[in-house]
XYZ file of N, CA and C in Angstrom:
720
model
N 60.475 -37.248 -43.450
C 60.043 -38.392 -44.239
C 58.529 -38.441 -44.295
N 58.318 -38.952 -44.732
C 56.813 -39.595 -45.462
C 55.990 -40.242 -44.108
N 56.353 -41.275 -43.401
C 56.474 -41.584 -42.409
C 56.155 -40.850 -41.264
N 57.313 -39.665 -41.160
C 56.853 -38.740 -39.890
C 56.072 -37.917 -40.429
N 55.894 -37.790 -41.323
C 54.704 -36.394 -41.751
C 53.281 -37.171 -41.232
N 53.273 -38.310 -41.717
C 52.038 -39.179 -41.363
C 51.637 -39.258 -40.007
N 52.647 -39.728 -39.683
C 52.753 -40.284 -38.066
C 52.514 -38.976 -37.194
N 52.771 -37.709 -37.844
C 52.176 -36.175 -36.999
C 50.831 -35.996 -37.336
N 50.594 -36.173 -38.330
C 49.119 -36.115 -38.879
C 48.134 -36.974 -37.571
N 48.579 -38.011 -37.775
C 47.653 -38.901 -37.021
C 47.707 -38.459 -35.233
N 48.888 -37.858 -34.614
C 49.124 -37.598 -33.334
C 47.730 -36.183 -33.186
N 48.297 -35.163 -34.334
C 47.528 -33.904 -33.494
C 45.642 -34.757 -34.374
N 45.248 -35.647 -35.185
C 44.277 -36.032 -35.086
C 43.660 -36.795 -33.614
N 44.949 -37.405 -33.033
C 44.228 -38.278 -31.980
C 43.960 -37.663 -30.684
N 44.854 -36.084 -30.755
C 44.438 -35.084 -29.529
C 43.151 -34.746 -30.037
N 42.835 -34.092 -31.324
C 41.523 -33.548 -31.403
C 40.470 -33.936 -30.464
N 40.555 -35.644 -31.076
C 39.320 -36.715 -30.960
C 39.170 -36.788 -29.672
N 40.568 -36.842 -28.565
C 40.228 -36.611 -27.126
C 39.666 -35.111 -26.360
N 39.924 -34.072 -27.494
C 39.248 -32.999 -26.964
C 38.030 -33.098 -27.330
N 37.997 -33.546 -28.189
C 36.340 -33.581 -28.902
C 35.522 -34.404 -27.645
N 36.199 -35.577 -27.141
C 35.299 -36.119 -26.190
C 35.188 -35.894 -24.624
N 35.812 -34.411 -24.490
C 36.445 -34.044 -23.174
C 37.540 -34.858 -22.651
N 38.129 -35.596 -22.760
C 39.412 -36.280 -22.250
C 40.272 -35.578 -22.027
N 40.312 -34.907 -22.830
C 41.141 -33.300 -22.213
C 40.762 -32.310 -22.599
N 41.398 -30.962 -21.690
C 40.796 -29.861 -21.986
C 41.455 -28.691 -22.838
N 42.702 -29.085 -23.419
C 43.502 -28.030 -24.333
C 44.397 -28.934 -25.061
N 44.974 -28.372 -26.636
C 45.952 -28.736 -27.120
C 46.994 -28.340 -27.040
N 48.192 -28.600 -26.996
C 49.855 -27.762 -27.024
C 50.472 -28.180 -28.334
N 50.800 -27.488 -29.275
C 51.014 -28.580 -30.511
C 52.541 -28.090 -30.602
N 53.523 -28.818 -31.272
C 54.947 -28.646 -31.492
C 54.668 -28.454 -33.000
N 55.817 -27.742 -33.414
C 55.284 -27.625 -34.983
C 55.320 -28.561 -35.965
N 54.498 -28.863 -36.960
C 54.402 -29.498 -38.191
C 55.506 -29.223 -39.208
N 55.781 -30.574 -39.705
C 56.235 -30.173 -41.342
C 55.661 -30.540 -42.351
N 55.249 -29.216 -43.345
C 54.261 -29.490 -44.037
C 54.723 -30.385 -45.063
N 56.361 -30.346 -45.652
C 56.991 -31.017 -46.374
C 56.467 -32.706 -46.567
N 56.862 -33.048 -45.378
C 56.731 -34.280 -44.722
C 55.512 -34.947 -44.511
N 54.371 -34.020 -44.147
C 52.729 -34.492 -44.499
C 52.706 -34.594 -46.173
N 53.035 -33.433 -46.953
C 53.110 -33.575 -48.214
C 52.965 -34.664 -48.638
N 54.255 -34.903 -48.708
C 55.098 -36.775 -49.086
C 54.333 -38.050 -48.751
N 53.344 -37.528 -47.542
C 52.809 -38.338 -47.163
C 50.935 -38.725 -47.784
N 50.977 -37.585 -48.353
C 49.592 -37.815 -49.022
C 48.372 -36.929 -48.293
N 48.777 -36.239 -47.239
C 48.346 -35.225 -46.790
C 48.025 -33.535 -47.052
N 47.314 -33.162 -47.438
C 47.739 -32.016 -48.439
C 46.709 -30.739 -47.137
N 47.110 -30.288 -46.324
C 46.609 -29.335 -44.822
C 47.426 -28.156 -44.869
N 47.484 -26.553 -45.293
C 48.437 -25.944 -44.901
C 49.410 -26.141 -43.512
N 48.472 -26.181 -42.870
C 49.166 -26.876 -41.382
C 48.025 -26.767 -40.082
N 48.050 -26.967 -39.298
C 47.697 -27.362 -38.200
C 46.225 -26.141 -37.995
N 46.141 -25.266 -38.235
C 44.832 -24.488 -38.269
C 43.460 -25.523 -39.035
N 43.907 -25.547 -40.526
C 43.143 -26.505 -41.547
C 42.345 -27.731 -40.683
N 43.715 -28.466 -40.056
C 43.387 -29.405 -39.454
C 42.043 -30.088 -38.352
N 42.500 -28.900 -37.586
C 41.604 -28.255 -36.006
C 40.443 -28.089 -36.796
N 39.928 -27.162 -37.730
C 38.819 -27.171 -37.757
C 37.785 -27.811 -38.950
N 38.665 -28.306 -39.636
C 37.536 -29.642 -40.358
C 37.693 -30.515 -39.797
N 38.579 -30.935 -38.397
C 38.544 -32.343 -37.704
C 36.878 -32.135 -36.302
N 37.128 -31.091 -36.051
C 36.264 -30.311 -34.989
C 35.010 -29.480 -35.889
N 34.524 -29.684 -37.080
C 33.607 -29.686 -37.904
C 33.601 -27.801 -36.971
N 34.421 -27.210 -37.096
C 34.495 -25.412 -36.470
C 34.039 -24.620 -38.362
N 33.386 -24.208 -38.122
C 33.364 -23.007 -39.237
C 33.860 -21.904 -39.134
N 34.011 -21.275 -38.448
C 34.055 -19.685 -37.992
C 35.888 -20.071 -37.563
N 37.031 -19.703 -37.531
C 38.423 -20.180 -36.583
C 39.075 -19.249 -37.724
N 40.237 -18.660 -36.530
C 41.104 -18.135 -37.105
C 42.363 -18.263 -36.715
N 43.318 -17.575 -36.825
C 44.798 -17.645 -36.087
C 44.945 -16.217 -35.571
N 45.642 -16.305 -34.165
C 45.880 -15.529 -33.279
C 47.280 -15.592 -33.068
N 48.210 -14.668 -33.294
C 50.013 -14.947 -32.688
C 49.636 -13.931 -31.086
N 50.415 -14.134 -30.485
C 50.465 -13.176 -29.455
C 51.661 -13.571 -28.115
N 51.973 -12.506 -27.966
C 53.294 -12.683 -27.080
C 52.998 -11.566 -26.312
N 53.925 -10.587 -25.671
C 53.784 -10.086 -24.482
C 53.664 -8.420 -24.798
N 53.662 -8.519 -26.049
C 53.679 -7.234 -26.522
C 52.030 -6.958 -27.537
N 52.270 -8.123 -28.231
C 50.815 -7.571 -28.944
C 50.189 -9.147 -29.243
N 48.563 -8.874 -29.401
C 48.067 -10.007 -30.058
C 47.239 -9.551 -30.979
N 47.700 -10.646 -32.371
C 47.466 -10.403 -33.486
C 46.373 -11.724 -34.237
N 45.448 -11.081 -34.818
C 44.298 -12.466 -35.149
C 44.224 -11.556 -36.473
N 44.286 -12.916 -37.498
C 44.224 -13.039 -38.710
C 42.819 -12.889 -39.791
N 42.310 -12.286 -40.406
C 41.373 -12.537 -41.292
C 41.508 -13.454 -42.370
N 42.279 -13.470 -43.415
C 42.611 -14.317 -43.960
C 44.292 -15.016 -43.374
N 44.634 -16.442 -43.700
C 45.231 -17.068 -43.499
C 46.693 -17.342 -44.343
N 46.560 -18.714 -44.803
C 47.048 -19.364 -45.589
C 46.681 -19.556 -47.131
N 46.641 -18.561 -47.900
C 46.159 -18.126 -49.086
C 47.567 -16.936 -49.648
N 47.197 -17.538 -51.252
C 48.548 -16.617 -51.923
C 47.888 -15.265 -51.963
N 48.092 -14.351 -51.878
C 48.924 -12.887 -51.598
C 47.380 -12.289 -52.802
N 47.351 -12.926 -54.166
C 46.592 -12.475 -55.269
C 45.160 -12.954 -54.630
N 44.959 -13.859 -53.305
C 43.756 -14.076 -53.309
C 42.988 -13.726 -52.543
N 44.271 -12.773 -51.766
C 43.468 -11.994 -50.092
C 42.120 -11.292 -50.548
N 41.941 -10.544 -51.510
C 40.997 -9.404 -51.628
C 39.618 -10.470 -52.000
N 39.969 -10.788 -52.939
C 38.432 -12.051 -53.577
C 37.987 -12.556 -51.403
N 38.668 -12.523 -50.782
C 38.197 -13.123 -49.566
C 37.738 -12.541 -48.276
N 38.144 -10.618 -48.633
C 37.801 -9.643 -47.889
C 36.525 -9.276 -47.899
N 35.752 -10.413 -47.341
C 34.363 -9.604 -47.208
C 33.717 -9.549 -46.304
N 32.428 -8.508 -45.773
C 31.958 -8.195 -44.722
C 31.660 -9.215 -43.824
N 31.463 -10.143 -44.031
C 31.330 -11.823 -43.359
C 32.283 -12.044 -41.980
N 33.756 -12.360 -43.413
C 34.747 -12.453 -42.793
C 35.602 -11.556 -42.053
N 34.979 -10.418 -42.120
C 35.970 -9.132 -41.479
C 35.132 -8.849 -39.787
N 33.453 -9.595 -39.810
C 32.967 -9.290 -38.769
C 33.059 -10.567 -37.909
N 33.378 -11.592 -38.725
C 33.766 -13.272 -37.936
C 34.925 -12.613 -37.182
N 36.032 -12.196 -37.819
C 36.924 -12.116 -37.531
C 37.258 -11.069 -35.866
N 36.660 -10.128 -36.209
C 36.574 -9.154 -34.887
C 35.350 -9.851 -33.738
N 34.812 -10.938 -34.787
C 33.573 -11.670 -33.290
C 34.685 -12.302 -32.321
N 35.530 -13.347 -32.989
C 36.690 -14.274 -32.487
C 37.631 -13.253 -32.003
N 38.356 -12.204 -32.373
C 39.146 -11.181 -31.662
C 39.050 -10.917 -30.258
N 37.393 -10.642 -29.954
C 36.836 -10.197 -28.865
C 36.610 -11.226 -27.983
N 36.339 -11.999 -28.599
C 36.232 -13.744 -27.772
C 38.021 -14.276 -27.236
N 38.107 -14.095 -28.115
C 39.997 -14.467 -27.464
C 40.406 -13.395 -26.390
N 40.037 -12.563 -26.137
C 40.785 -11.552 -25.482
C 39.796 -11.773 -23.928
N 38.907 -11.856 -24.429
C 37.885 -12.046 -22.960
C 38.364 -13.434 -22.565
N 38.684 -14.514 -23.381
C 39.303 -15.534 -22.704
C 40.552 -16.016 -22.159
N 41.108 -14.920 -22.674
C 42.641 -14.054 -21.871
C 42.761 -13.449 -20.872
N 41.313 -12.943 -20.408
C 40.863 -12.188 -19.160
C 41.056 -11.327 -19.016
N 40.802 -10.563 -20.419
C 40.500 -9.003 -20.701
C 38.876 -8.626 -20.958
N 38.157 -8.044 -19.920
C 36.864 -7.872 -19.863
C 36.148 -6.864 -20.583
N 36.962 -5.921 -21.543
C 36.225 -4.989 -22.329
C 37.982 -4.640 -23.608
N 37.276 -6.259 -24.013
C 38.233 -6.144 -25.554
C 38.544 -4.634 -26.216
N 39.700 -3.885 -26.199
C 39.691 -3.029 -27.508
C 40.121 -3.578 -29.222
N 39.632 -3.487 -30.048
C 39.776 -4.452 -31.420
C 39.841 -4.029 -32.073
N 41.211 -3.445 -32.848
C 41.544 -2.548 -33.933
C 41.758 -3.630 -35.121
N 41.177 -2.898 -36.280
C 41.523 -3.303 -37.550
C 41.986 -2.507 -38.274
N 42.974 -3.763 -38.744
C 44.417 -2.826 -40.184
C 43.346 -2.629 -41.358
N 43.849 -1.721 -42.078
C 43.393 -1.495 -43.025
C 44.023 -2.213 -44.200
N 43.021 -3.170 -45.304
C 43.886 -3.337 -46.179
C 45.176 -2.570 -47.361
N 44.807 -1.598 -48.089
C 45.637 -1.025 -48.244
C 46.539 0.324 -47.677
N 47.312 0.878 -48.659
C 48.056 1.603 -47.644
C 47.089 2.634 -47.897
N 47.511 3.391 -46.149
C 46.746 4.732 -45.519
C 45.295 4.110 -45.626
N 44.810 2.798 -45.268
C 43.712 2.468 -44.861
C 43.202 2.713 -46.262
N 43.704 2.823 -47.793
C 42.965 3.531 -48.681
C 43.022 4.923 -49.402
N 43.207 5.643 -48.049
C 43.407 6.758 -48.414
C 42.203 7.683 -48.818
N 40.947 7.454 -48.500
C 40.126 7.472 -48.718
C 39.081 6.938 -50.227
N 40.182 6.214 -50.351
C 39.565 5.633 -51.598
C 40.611 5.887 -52.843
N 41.246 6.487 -52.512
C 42.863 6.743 -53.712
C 43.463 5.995 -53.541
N 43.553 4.531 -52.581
C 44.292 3.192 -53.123
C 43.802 2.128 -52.922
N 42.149 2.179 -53.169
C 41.452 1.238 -53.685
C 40.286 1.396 -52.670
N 39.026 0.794 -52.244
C 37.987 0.807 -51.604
C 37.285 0.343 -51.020
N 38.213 -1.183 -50.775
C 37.367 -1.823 -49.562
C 37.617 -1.767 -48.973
N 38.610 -0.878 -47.936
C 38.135 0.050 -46.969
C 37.257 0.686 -46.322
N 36.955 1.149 -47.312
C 35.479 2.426 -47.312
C 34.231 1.198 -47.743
N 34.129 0.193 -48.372
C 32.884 -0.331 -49.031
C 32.616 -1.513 -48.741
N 33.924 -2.220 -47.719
C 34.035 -3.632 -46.553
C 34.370 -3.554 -45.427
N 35.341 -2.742 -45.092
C 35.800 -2.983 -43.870
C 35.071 -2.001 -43.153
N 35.112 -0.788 -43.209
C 34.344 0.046 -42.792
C 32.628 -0.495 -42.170
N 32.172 -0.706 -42.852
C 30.266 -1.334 -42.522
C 30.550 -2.341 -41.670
N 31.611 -3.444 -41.825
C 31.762 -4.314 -40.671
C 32.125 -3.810 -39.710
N 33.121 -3.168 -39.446
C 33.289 -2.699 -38.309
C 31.979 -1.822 -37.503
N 31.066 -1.043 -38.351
C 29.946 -0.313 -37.423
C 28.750 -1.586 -36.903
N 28.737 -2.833 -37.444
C 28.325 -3.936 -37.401
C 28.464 -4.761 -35.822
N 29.825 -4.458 -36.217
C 30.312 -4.780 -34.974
C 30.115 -4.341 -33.560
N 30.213 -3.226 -33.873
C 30.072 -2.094 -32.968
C 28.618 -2.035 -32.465
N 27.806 -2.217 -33.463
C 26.260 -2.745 -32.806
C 25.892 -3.866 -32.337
N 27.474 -4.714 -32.344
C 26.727 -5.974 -31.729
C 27.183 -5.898 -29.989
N 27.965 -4.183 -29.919
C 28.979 -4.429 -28.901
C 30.234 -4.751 -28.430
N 31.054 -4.838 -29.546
C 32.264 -5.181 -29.811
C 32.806 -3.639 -30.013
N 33.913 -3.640 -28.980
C 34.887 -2.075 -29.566
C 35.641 -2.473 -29.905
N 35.127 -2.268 -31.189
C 36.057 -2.298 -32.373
C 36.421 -0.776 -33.252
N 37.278 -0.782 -33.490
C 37.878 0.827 -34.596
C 38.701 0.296 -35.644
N 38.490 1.028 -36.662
C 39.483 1.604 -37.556
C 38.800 1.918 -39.042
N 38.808 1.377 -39.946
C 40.390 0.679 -40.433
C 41.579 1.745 -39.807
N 42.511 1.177 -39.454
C 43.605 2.270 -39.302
C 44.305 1.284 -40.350
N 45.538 2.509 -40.676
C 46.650 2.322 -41.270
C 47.640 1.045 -41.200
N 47.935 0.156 -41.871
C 48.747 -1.063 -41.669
C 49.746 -0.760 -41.222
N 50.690 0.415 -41.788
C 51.746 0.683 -41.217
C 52.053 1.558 -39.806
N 51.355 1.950 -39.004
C 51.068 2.278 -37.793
C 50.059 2.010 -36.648
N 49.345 0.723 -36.892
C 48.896 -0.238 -35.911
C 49.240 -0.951 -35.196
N 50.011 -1.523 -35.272
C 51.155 -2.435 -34.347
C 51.502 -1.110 -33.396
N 52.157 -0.411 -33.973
C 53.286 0.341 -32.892
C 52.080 0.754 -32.301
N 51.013 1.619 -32.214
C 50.269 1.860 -31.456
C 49.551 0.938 -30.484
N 49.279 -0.302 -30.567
C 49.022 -1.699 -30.387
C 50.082 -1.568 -28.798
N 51.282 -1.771 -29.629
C 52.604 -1.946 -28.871
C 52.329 -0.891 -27.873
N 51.616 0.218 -27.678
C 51.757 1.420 -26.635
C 50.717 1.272 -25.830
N 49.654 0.590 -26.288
C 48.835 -0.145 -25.267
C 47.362 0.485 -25.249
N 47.394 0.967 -27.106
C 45.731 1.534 -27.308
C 44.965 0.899 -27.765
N 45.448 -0.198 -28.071
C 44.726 -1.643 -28.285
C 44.690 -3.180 -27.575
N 43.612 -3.878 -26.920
C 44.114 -5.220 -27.011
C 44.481 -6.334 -27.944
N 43.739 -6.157 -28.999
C 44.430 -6.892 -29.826
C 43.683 -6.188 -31.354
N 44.736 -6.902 -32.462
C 44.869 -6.035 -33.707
C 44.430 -7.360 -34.976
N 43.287 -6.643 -35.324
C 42.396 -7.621 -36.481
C 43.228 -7.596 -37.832
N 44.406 -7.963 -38.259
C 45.062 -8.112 -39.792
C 44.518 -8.887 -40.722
N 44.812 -7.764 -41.862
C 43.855 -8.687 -43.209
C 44.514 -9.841 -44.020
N 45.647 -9.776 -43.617
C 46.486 -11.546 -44.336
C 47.599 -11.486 -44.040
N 47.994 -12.701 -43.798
C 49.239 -13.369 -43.386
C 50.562 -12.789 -42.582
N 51.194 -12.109 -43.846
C 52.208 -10.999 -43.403
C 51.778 -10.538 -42.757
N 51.207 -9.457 -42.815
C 50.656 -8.438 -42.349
C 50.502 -8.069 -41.055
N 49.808 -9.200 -40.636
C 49.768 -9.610 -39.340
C 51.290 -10.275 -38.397
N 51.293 -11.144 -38.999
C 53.006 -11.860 -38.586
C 53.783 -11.663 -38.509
N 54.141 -10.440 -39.341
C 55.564 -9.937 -39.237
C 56.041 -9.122 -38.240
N 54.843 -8.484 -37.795
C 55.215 -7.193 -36.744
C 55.389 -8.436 -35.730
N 54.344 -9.245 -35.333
C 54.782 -10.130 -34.056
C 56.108 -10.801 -34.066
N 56.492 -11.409 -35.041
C 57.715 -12.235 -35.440
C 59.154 -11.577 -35.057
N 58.710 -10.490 -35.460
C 60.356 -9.503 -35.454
C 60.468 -8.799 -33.907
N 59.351 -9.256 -32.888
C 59.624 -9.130 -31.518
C 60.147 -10.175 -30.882
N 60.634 -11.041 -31.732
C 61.212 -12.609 -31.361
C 60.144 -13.240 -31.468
N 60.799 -14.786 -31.820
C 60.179 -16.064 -31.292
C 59.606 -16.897 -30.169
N 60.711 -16.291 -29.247
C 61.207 -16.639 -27.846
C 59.376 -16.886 -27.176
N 59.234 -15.639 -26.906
C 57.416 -16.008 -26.372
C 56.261 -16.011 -27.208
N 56.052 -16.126 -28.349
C 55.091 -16.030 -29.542
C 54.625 -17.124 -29.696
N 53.030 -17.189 -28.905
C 52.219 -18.391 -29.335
C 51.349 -18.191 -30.071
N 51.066 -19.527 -30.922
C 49.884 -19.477 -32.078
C 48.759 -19.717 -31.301
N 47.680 -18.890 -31.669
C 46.076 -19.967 -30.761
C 45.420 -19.851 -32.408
N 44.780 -20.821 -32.378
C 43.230 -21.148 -32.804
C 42.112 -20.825 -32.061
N 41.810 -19.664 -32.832
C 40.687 -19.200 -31.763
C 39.297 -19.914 -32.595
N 37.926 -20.148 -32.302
C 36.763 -20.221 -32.467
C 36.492 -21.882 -32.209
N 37.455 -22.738 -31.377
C 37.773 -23.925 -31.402
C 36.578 -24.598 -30.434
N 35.899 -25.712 -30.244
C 35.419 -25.921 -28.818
C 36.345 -26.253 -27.892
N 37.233 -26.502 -28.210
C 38.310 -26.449 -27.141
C 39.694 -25.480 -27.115
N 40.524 -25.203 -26.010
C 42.013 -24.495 -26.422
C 42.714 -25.349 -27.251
N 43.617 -24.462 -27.974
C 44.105 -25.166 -28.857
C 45.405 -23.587 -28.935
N 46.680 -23.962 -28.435
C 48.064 -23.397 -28.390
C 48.859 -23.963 -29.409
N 49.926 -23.111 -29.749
C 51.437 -23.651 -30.644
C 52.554 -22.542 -30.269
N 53.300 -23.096 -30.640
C 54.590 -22.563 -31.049
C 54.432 -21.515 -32.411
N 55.670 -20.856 -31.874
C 55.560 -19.555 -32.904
C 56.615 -20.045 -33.988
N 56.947 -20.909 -34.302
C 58.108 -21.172 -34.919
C 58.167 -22.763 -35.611
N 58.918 -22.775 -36.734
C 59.193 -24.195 -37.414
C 59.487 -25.578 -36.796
N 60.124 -26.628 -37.421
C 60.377 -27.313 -36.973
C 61.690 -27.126 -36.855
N 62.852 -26.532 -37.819
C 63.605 -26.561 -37.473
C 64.886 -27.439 -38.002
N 64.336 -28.367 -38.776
C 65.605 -29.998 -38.711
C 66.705 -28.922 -39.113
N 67.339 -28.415 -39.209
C 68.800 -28.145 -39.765
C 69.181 -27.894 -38.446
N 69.256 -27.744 -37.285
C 69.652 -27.421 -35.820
C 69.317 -28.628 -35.122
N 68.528 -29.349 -35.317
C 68.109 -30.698 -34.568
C 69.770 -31.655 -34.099
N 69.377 -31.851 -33.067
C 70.537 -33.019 -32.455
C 72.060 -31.670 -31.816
N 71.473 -30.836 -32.285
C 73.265 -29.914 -32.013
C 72.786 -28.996 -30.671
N 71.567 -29.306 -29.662
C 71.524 -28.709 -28.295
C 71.284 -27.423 -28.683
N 70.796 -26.724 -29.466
C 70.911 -25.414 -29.567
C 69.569 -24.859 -29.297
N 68.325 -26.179 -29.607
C 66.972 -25.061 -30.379
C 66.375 -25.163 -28.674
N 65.525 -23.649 -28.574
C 65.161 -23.052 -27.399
C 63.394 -23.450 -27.485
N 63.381 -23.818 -26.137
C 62.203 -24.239 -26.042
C 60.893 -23.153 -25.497
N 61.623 -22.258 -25.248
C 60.492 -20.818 -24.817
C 59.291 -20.945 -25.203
N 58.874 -20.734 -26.377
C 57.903 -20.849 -26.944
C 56.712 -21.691 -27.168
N 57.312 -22.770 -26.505
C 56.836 -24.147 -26.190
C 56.182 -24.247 -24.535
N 57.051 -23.446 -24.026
C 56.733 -23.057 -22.650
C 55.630 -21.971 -22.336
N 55.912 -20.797 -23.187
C 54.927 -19.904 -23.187
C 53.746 -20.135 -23.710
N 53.140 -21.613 -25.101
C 52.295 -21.937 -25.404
C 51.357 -22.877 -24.321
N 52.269 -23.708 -23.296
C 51.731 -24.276 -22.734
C 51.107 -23.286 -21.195
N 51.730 -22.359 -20.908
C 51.164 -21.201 -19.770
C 50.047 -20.637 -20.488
N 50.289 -20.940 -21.944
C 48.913 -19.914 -21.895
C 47.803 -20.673 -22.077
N 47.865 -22.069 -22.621
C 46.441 -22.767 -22.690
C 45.957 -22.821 -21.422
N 46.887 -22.903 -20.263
C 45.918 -23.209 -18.938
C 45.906 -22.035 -18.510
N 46.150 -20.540 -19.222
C 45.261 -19.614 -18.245
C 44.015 -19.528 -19.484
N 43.805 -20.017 -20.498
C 43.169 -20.017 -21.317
C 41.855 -20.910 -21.036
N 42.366 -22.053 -20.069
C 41.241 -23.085 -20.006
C 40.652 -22.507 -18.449
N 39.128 -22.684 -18.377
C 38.640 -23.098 -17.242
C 39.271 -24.445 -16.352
N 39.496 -23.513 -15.153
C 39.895 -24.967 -13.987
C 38.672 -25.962 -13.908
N 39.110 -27.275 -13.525
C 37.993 -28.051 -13.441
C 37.614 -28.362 -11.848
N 36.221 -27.704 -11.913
C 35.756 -27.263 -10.655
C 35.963 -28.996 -9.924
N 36.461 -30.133 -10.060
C 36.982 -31.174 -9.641
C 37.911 -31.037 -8.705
């Protein structure tokens, strides 16, 4: 309803405002329905949007990660025709800055940071298109001078699995799918969302809300569990 879309809106606003003022030190969020904000006059893809025009963040991305791979997003929540207009050296070196920052705050002390290549075979050297070779490429040596090990472009379709074998810590994807799907299809069960570039942690669930299973005892809370283990190895203890 209209109602609860609102009434969520205003909840993960009133965590912000307490992280914003230290009152606390991480978020755990349950998932949104965007339906339901809709209706309500709210118009946020979901809960990323939120976090960082409430927390005035410029730089934030999305991170899935479970026990097998972690995956941080370049572009987001954007249709499919608008990824490329948004692939640019900016955002491809924000993106591997926050990669490397999430992983060190995971308590991995010498990030490895592979990036997919947007098209297939990374391009191919330029036989399936070129910002590869004429964006992604220069950011990444960018990177690399700022100190960040970072590689690729590699191939979209053989990054993950290599990822998965443990030649990467985490894997820079250029939109949505891309990124999500390989994590998704390792289950739900432990797959948390972070917002990385946040001043504070900020965790989710890998998964919907759900209403068609609601009330029938069935829906599994894993994920909910694994989001909340990871904000507090995510947060500094309070030397208190």
């Amino acid at each position: 309803s209209a109602a609860a879309g609102r009434g969520a809106y205003d909840y993960v606003c009133a965590a912000i405002d307490d992280a914003q003022a230290g009152r606390i030190r991480a978020i755990v969020t349950a998932p949104l329905n965007k339906k339901s904000m809709h209706e309500a006059g709210i118009d946020y893809p979901g809960h990323t949007e939120i976090l960082a025009e409430r927390s005035a963040t410029q730089d934030f991305a999305m991170m899935l990660a479970n026990d097998e791979l972690r995956v941080l997003l370049v572009t987001i929540h954007v249709a499919l025709a608008d990824v490329i207009a948004r692939i640019t050296p900016e955002a491809e070196l924000t993106a591997m800055r926050l990669a490397d920052r999430a992983c060190r705050q995971m308590g991995i002390e010498k990030p490895r940071v592979a990036v997919a290549g947007l098209n297939p075979h990374a391009g191919e050297g330029g036989k399936f298109g070129r910002e590869d070779i004429d964006i992604i490429e220069p950011a990444i040596a960018r990177a690399r001078a700022e100190g960040i090990d970072a590689s690729g472009p590699w191939p979209g379709d053989t990054i993950f699995m290599r990822a998965r074998r443990g030649e990467f810590d985490i894997v820079v994807a250029q939109y949505h799918d891309q990124g999500l799907i390989p994590v998704k299809y390792l289950g739900l069960d432990h797959g948390v969302n972070v917002t990385v570039g946040l001043p504070f942690v900020r965790t989710s669930v890998d998964h919907g809300t759900a209403f068609d299973i609601a009330g029938r005892g069935v829906a599994d809370q894993a994920s909910l569990v694994a989001a909340f283990d990871l904000a507090l190895a995510m947060t500094p203890q309070d030397p208190g």
